[in-house]
Structure formats: structure tokens, C-alpha cells
Tab-separated table of C-alpha atoms and ligand atoms in Angstrom:
chain	number	residue	atom	x	y	z
A	1	MET	CA	0.194	0.202	0.199
A	2	LYS	CA	1.206	3.282	-1.249
A	3	ILE	CA	0.933	6.384	1.561
A	4	ALA	CA	0.325	9.783	-0.019
A	5	HIS	CA	0.386	12.815	2.435
A	6	THR	CA	0.126	15.683	-0.347
A	7	ILE	CA	-2.548	15.653	-2.723
A	8	ALA	CA	0.155	15.989	-5.375
A	9	ASP	CA	1.511	12.820	-4.722
A	10	LEU	CA	-1.915	11.254	-4.400
A	11	ARG	CA	-2.533	12.337	-8.082
A	12	THR	CA	0.950	10.854	-8.905
A	13	GLN	CA	-0.241	7.566	-7.513
A	14	LEU	CA	-3.616	7.699	-9.138
A	15	ALA	CA	-2.578	8.813	-12.396
A	16	PRO	CA	-2.373	5.226	-14.237
A	17	TYR	CA	-6.182	4.610	-13.032
A	18	ARG	CA	-9.446	5.677	-14.601
A	19	ARG	CA	-11.738	4.421	-11.766
A	20	PRO	CA	-11.076	5.038	-8.245
A	21	ALA	CA	-12.997	3.539	-5.607
A	22	PHE	CA	-12.804	5.082	-2.553
A	23	VAL	CA	-13.575	5.222	1.449
A	24	ALA	CA	-13.016	8.377	3.127
A	25	THR	CA	-12.543	8.042	6.784
A	26	MET	CA	-11.301	9.800	9.781
A	27	GLY	CA	-9.296	6.800	10.981
A	28	ASN	CA	-9.505	4.965	14.140
A	29	LEU	CA	-10.943	1.776	11.794
A	30	HIS	CA	-13.219	-0.855	12.847
A	31	ASP	CA	-14.774	-3.537	10.851
A	32	GLY	CA	-17.347	-1.467	9.721
A	33	HIS	CA	-14.817	0.686	7.728
A	34	ILE	CA	-12.867	-2.386	6.637
A	35	ALA	CA	-16.301	-3.581	5.382
A	36	LEU	CA	-16.373	-0.605	3.277
A	37	VAL	CA	-13.110	-1.091	2.009
A	38	ASN	CA	-13.584	-4.442	1.000
A	39	GLN	CA	-16.761	-3.634	-0.981
A	40	ALA	CA	-14.924	-1.052	-3.051
A	41	ARG	CA	-12.271	-3.026	-3.941
A	42	PRO	CA	-13.870	-4.996	-6.657
A	43	ARG	CA	-15.813	-1.799	-8.180
A	44	GLY	CA	-13.152	0.184	-9.028
A	45	ASP	CA	-9.454	-0.414	-10.651
A	46	VAL	CA	-7.883	1.332	-7.548
A	47	THR	CA	-8.893	0.999	-3.916
A	48	VAL	CA	-8.273	4.565	-2.005
A	49	ALA	CA	-8.746	5.082	1.772
A	50	SER	CA	-8.247	8.670	3.348
A	51	ILE	CA	-7.367	9.182	6.943
A	52	PHE	CA	-8.167	12.833	7.784
A	53	VAL	CA	-9.571	14.028	11.233
A	54	ASN	CA	-11.439	16.940	9.651
A	55	ARG	CA	-11.690	19.988	11.910
A	56	LEU	CA	-14.544	21.682	10.180
A	57	GLN	CA	-17.308	19.157	11.390
A	58	PHE	CA	-16.306	19.494	15.113
A	59	ALA	CA	-17.906	22.219	16.947
A	60	PRO	CA	-15.262	24.033	19.610
A	61	HIS	CA	-16.945	21.891	22.290
A	62	GLU	CA	-16.710	18.461	20.676
A	63	ASP	CA	-14.053	15.768	20.478
A	64	PHE	CA	-11.829	17.059	17.915
A	65	ASP	CA	-8.122	17.011	20.059
A	66	SER	CA	-9.123	13.938	21.683
A	67	TYR	CA	-10.809	12.242	18.815
A	68	PRO	CA	-8.796	8.539	18.763
A	69	ARG	CA	-5.890	8.833	16.389
A	70	THR	CA	-4.579	5.327	15.833
A	71	TRP	CA	-2.184	5.794	12.771
A	72	GLU	CA	-0.148	2.197	13.070
A	73	ALA	CA	-3.242	0.093	13.340
A	74	ASP	CA	-5.418	1.535	10.871
A	75	CYS	CA	-2.580	1.485	8.228
A	76	ALA	CA	-1.995	-2.483	9.098
A	77	LYS	CA	-5.680	-3.040	8.655
A	78	LEU	CA	-6.177	-0.959	5.286
A	79	GLN	CA	-2.821	-3.034	3.950
A	80	ALA	CA	-4.536	-6.336	5.170
A	81	ALA	CA	-7.916	-5.229	3.313
A	82	GLY	CA	-6.004	-4.693	0.377
A	83	CYS	CA	-5.896	-1.015	-0.119
A	84	ASP	CA	-3.864	0.449	-2.592
A	85	VAL	CA	-3.718	4.004	-1.777
A	86	LEU	CA	-4.073	5.625	1.420
A	87	PHE	CA	-4.377	9.312	1.460
A	88	ALA	CA	-3.433	10.620	4.668
A	89	PRO	CA	-3.016	14.630	4.541
A	90	ARG	CA	-1.531	16.810	7.058
A	91	GLU	CA	-4.156	19.702	7.921
A	92	ALA	CA	-1.664	22.137	6.079
A	93	ASP	CA	-2.084	19.927	3.086
A	94	LEU	CA	-5.723	19.733	3.116
A	95	TYR	CA	-6.444	23.557	4.420
A	96	PRO	CA	-3.147	25.366	3.219
A	97	GLU	CA	-5.690	28.250	3.929
A	98	PRO	CA	-8.459	29.282	5.661
A	99	GLN	CA	-10.957	27.125	4.113
A	100	THR	CA	-13.728	30.203	3.464
A	101	TYR	CA	-15.373	28.147	0.196
A	102	LYS	CA	-17.946	25.541	1.639
A	103	VAL	CA	-20.312	23.608	0.384
A	104	HIS	CA	-23.635	24.488	2.479
A	105	PRO	CA	-26.599	21.476	2.210
A	106	PRO	CA	-29.893	22.736	2.188
A	107	ALA	CA	-31.501	23.456	5.596
A	108	GLU	CA	-34.461	21.007	5.022
A	109	LEU	CA	-31.653	18.191	4.870
A	110	ALA	CA	-28.751	19.534	6.833
A	111	ASP	CA	-30.250	21.463	9.960
A	112	ILE	CA	-32.339	18.690	10.998
A	113	LEU	CA	-31.957	15.476	13.263
A	114	GLU	CA	-28.050	15.334	13.346
A	115	GLY	CA	-27.914	18.956	11.752
A	116	HIS	CA	-30.210	20.435	14.146
A	117	PHE	CA	-27.778	19.152	17.016
A	118	ARG	CA	-24.721	19.793	15.651
A	119	PRO	CA	-25.147	22.710	13.835
A	120	GLY	CA	-22.799	23.073	10.879
A	121	PHE	CA	-22.040	19.657	11.109
A	122	PHE	CA	-23.130	18.851	7.730
A	123	THR	CA	-21.026	22.210	5.787
A	124	GLY	CA	-18.158	20.537	7.447
A	125	VAL	CA	-18.649	17.015	6.417
A	126	SER	CA	-19.899	18.318	2.996
A	127	THR	CA	-16.674	20.530	2.373
A	128	VAL	CA	-14.410	17.941	3.361
A	129	VAL	CA	-16.105	15.217	1.180
A	130	MET	CA	-15.860	17.210	-1.707
A	131	LYS	CA	-12.285	18.704	-1.207
A	132	LEU	CA	-11.031	14.780	-0.943
A	133	PHE	CA	-13.529	14.037	-4.058
A	134	SER	CA	-11.469	16.470	-5.823
A	135	CYS	CA	-8.330	15.143	-4.850
A	136	VAL	CA	-8.977	11.712	-5.468
A	137	PHE	CA	-11.421	12.066	-8.935
A	138	ALA	CA	-10.195	14.982	-10.526
A	139	GLY	CA	-9.511	13.793	-13.996
A	140	LYS	CA	-11.039	10.618	-13.897
A	141	PRO	CA	-13.896	9.967	-16.243
A	142	GLU	CA	-15.736	7.733	-13.358
A	143	GLY	CA	-15.230	6.738	-9.911
A	144	LEU	CA	-17.275	5.301	-7.006
A	145	ALA	CA	-17.264	5.952	-3.123
A	146	MET	CA	-18.641	3.994	-0.265
A	147	PHE	CA	-20.569	5.486	2.719
A	148	GLY	CA	-22.129	3.627	5.439
A	149	LYS	CA	-25.763	3.485	6.333
A	150	LYS	CA	-24.480	3.975	9.885
A	151	ASP	CA	-24.556	7.930	9.341
A	152	TYR	CA	-27.780	7.843	7.495
A	153	GLN	CA	-28.126	11.763	6.831
A	154	GLN	CA	-24.422	12.069	5.904
A	155	LEU	CA	-25.084	9.285	2.846
A	156	MET	CA	-27.883	10.961	1.772
A	157	ILE	CA	-26.479	14.353	2.033
A	158	VAL	CA	-23.239	13.192	0.197
A	159	ARG	CA	-25.489	11.374	-2.362
A	160	ARG	CA	-27.664	14.308	-3.206
A	161	MET	CA	-24.254	16.700	-3.503
A	162	VAL	CA	-22.865	14.623	-5.892
A	163	ARG	CA	-26.216	14.394	-7.903
A	164	GLN	CA	-26.506	18.370	-7.944
A	165	PHE	CA	-23.027	18.914	-9.029
A	166	ALA	CA	-22.899	16.519	-11.571
A	167	LEU	CA	-19.966	14.474	-10.082
A	168	PRO	CA	-19.193	11.504	-11.985
A	169	ILE	CA	-18.602	9.472	-8.938
A	170	GLU	CA	-21.338	6.657	-7.779
A	171	ILE	CA	-22.262	6.675	-4.327
A	172	VAL	CA	-22.657	3.252	-2.819
A	173	PRO	CA	-23.950	2.480	0.486
A	174	GLY	CA	-22.565	0.013	2.751
A	175	GLU	CA	-24.968	-1.812	5.473
A	176	THR	CA	-24.050	-0.970	9.131
A	177	LEU	CA	-22.006	-3.891	10.755
A	178	ARG	CA	-22.914	-4.433	14.432
A	179	ALA	CA	-21.292	-6.387	17.355
A	180	ALA	CA	-22.633	-9.729	18.219
A	181	ASP	CA	-25.320	-7.967	20.933
A	182	GLY	CA	-26.312	-5.643	18.006
A	183	LEU	CA	-24.589	-2.339	18.965
A	184	ALA	CA	-23.717	-0.651	15.378
A	185	LEU	CA	-19.860	-0.376	15.038
A	186	SER	CA	-18.647	3.336	15.539
A	187	SER	CA	-15.211	4.543	16.590
A	188	ARG	CA	-16.887	6.663	19.292
A	189	ASN	CA	-17.574	3.274	21.179
A	190	GLY	CA	-14.323	3.234	22.054
A	191	TYR	CA	-15.001	5.954	24.643
A	192	LEU	CA	-17.436	3.725	26.628
A	193	SER	CA	-16.537	2.318	29.611
A	194	ALA	CA	-17.521	-1.246	30.271
A	195	GLN	CA	-20.797	-0.591	32.090
A	196	GLU	CA	-21.944	1.896	29.315
A	197	ARG	CA	-20.757	-0.905	26.910
A	198	SER	CA	-23.462	-3.147	28.066
A	199	GLU	CA	-26.024	-0.616	28.160
A	200	ALA	CA	-25.163	0.724	24.666
A	201	VAL	CA	-27.430	-2.000	22.511
A	202	HIS	CA	-30.410	-0.253	24.023
A	203	LEU	CA	-30.144	2.467	21.798
A	204	SER	CA	-30.782	0.185	18.786
A	205	MET	CA	-33.306	-2.092	20.919
A	206	ALA	CA	-35.279	1.022	21.419
A	207	LEU	CA	-35.116	2.024	17.724
A	208	LYS	CA	-36.601	-1.347	16.697
A	209	ALA	CA	-39.259	-1.503	19.435
A	210	LEU	CA	-40.415	2.252	18.117
A	211	GLY	CA	-40.534	1.110	14.642
A	212	GLN	CA	-42.308	-2.267	15.901
A	213	ALA	CA	-44.942	0.420	18.113
A	214	VAL	CA	-45.521	2.543	14.779
A	215	GLN	CA	-46.239	0.028	12.213
A	216	ALA	CA	-48.548	-1.645	15.087
A	217	GLN	CA	-50.086	1.370	16.203
A	218	GLY	CA	-50.160	3.638	12.714
A	219	LEU	CA	-48.902	6.952	12.064
A	220	PRO	CA	-51.056	8.921	13.796
A	221	GLN	CA	-49.522	7.569	17.328
A	222	ARG	CA	-45.994	8.402	15.861
A	223	GLU	CA	-45.273	11.515	17.830
A	224	ALA	CA	-46.703	10.120	21.002
A	225	LEU	CA	-44.766	6.588	20.411
A	226	GLU	CA	-41.306	8.823	19.734
A	227	ALA	CA	-41.820	10.577	22.790
A	228	ALA	CA	-42.400	7.447	25.114
A	229	ALA	CA	-39.254	6.006	23.307
A	230	MET	CA	-37.077	8.890	24.299
A	231	GLN	CA	-38.870	8.444	27.727
A	232	ALA	CA	-37.795	4.892	28.309
A	233	LEU	CA	-34.406	5.471	27.166
A	234	ALA	CA	-33.850	8.410	29.578
A	235	ALA	CA	-35.620	6.377	32.502
A	236	ARG	CA	-32.145	4.153	31.909
A	237	GLY	CA	-29.739	6.900	32.338
A	238	TRP	CA	-29.414	8.124	28.623
A	239	LYS	CA	-29.876	11.780	27.185
A	240	PRO	CA	-31.409	11.041	23.964
A	241	ASP	CA	-31.280	13.857	21.210
A	242	TYR	CA	-34.165	12.232	19.167
A	243	LEU	CA	-35.653	8.912	18.217
A	244	THR	CA	-37.828	9.324	15.678
A	245	VAL	CA	-39.523	7.662	12.439
A	246	ARG	CA	-38.829	9.452	8.991
A	247	ARG	CA	-39.422	9.015	5.254
A	248	ARG	CA	-36.270	7.011	3.820
A	249	ALA	CA	-36.616	9.670	0.449
A	250	ASP	CA	-36.052	13.094	2.503
A	251	LEU	CA	-35.686	12.381	6.307
A	252	LEU	CA	-38.975	14.118	6.895
A	253	PRO	CA	-41.946	13.099	9.000
A	254	PRO	CA	-44.102	10.437	7.202
A	255	GLU	CA	-47.512	11.540	6.663
A	256	ASN	CA	-48.892	8.236	4.326
A	257	ALA	CA	-48.708	4.763	5.608
A	258	ASP	CA	-47.149	3.573	2.332
A	259	THR	CA	-43.975	5.057	2.705
A	260	SER	CA	-40.609	3.574	3.196
A	261	LEU	CA	-39.577	4.338	6.642
A	262	VAL	CA	-36.142	4.554	8.789
A	263	VAL	CA	-35.779	4.805	12.507
A	264	LEU	CA	-33.126	7.034	13.674
A	265	GLY	CA	-31.551	7.960	17.007
A	266	ALA	CA	-29.042	9.989	18.724
A	267	ALA	CA	-28.564	10.041	22.284
A	268	ARG	CA	-25.457	10.582	25.125
A	269	LEU	CA	-24.618	7.548	27.218
A	270	GLY	CA	-22.157	9.277	30.032
A	271	PRO	CA	-20.053	11.590	27.939
A	272	THR	CA	-20.392	9.693	24.675
A	273	ARG	CA	-22.774	10.200	21.844
A	274	LEU	CA	-23.828	7.378	19.913
A	275	ILE	CA	-26.385	7.274	16.524
A	276	ASP	CA	-27.993	4.522	15.167
A	277	ASN	CA	-30.897	3.752	12.335
A	278	LEU	CA	-32.880	1.008	11.331
A	279	GLU	CA	-35.013	0.797	8.111
A	280	ILE	CA	-38.487	-0.685	8.794
B	301	PAF	O1	-18.094	9.415	8.162
B	301	PAF	C1	-17.003	9.657	8.767
B	301	PAF	O2	-16.151	9.675	9.080
B	301	PAF	C2	-16.630	11.288	7.857
B	301	PAF	O3	-17.838	12.208	8.534
B	301	PAF	C3	-15.829	11.476	6.849
B	301	PAF	C4	-17.011	11.174	5.882
B	301	PAF	C5	-14.638	10.866	6.400
B	301	PAF	C6	-15.883	13.200	6.389
B	301	PAF	O4	-14.950	13.668	7.229
């Protein structure tokens, strides 16, 4: 595996190829990331991963400084997964001057759910993803990027960004990988104490129960059932931001019963904020 720290070096490494298959990460890789690399590999003629902890998507009070950086282990995992090129820019390489040009996704998609609780988050994500895409795909006739469904809203926002800017990049969703007890794999799971780790599965259990309850009792009961689900989680010691049933197509509240739905949730367990979702 070749490692490129600069955009120029990355472009030199990718020059012989016409269809990069790309996985963007912030490092601290787990099996979910490696599954994305494995699914990317057969779809392109070169497999590229990036590791870059993107300051733009962290609010000042969030965990940018303490975000786990596990360079050696990450390199070993990517190498073993058959990744061809790892792009690991330093901050000064990706943002050599203040990034004053930004991608602002539309408020109706970016200011709800995660964006409501993390203002500016999706501007930070969209801006870095656009920039990473420009580094990896500029001059290529085609390419693809894998994004995990665990970050459901992020996947949707990136997909629409690619469509609206007519980028020749296919966005391929990857299923969420779960631990044996059902907890969605996440870099932030590493923050959990042993006790919190055994409690953590209750987020996905709450989403499942909420989805079943809405399906059984109908959409008119949706808001009451969401409030009850949040109360039940709070009673276990969580601080829920939202547990909600939305339309898969646009993440807005559903109005009629024949719409495809997804249950999404975010909640704090101790100092750790976890998110998860379940298509129903
Ligand atoms: O999902 C992530 O890890 C990040 O949001 C991403 C897509 C790598 C952008 O920094």
C-alpha cells in the first residue's frame, strides 16, 4: 500500500487509473470501515482510503482533540484489506489557507436531526468530502465512493451533493456492521466504559421497538410513541437527542402509511454520543 500525504503525491499515485474506488474515514478504523474497503475493492481499478480528522465538522466543544488517532493500527488494517493507496493529508496540506469556500447543504436536509443538534456539522462534512473527491477523482472519467448507512443522513447529503454537482462518482451505501449484541460499530464506542458498553445496545433496541410500535399502532400515534421511546431511554440513564421515524426518501416526518421508513436516533450515554438507525 502506498501512502500519500500530499494532494500532489496522491494524484501521482492515481495517475495510471481511471476508476478509483474510495472510502473516506477519520481513522480509528473498525470492521465497519474495513467492510467498506472490501466492498469498494472489486468495484474500481484502484482502491483508495483516506484518513483525515476534519476539524471543520467539529464544534468547539466537541471531541476534535481527543478523537482517537490510531495511525499504525489503521495502516495495518488497510494494508491487510488490500487497500492500494492511503491518502493521509496533514491539515496544512488539505487546508493550506482558511477554507472560506464551503459547501452548504440545504437546510431542509442539513438542519434537521443530526444537523439540529450539531449546527454546521453537515457543512463541514460536505466541504471536506467535496475536497477529498476533488483530490481523488479530478480528471477521472468515473469513480465510486462507499458511505456507511450508519451515518444515514450523511449518506443522503453526500448522494444529493454528487447529483446536484453532476460529479461522475457513484455513491454506494454500505450496510451497518453490528457487534454480536447488536450495537452498531462506531469509532466512538471506544469511549464507553465496560458498564456503558453493556448498556449501549439499548439504543438499537429502542429504535427497533419504536419502529414496531409505529407499524402496529399507525402513523397518527407516531409522535406520542417517539416521546415514550425517549422517556424510556432517559429512564435508563441516557440523554436522548431524538428518536424518530422518518421517510427514507427525505428524512421528513411521514404522512401516509405506504412510505418507506427509517427509525433514527441519537443519545448520550455518559459523555459519549451514539447514533444509530434502522430501516423498517
Ligand atoms: O463519516 C466520517 O467518518 C466523516 O464524516 C467523513 C465522511 C470521513 C468526512 O470527514
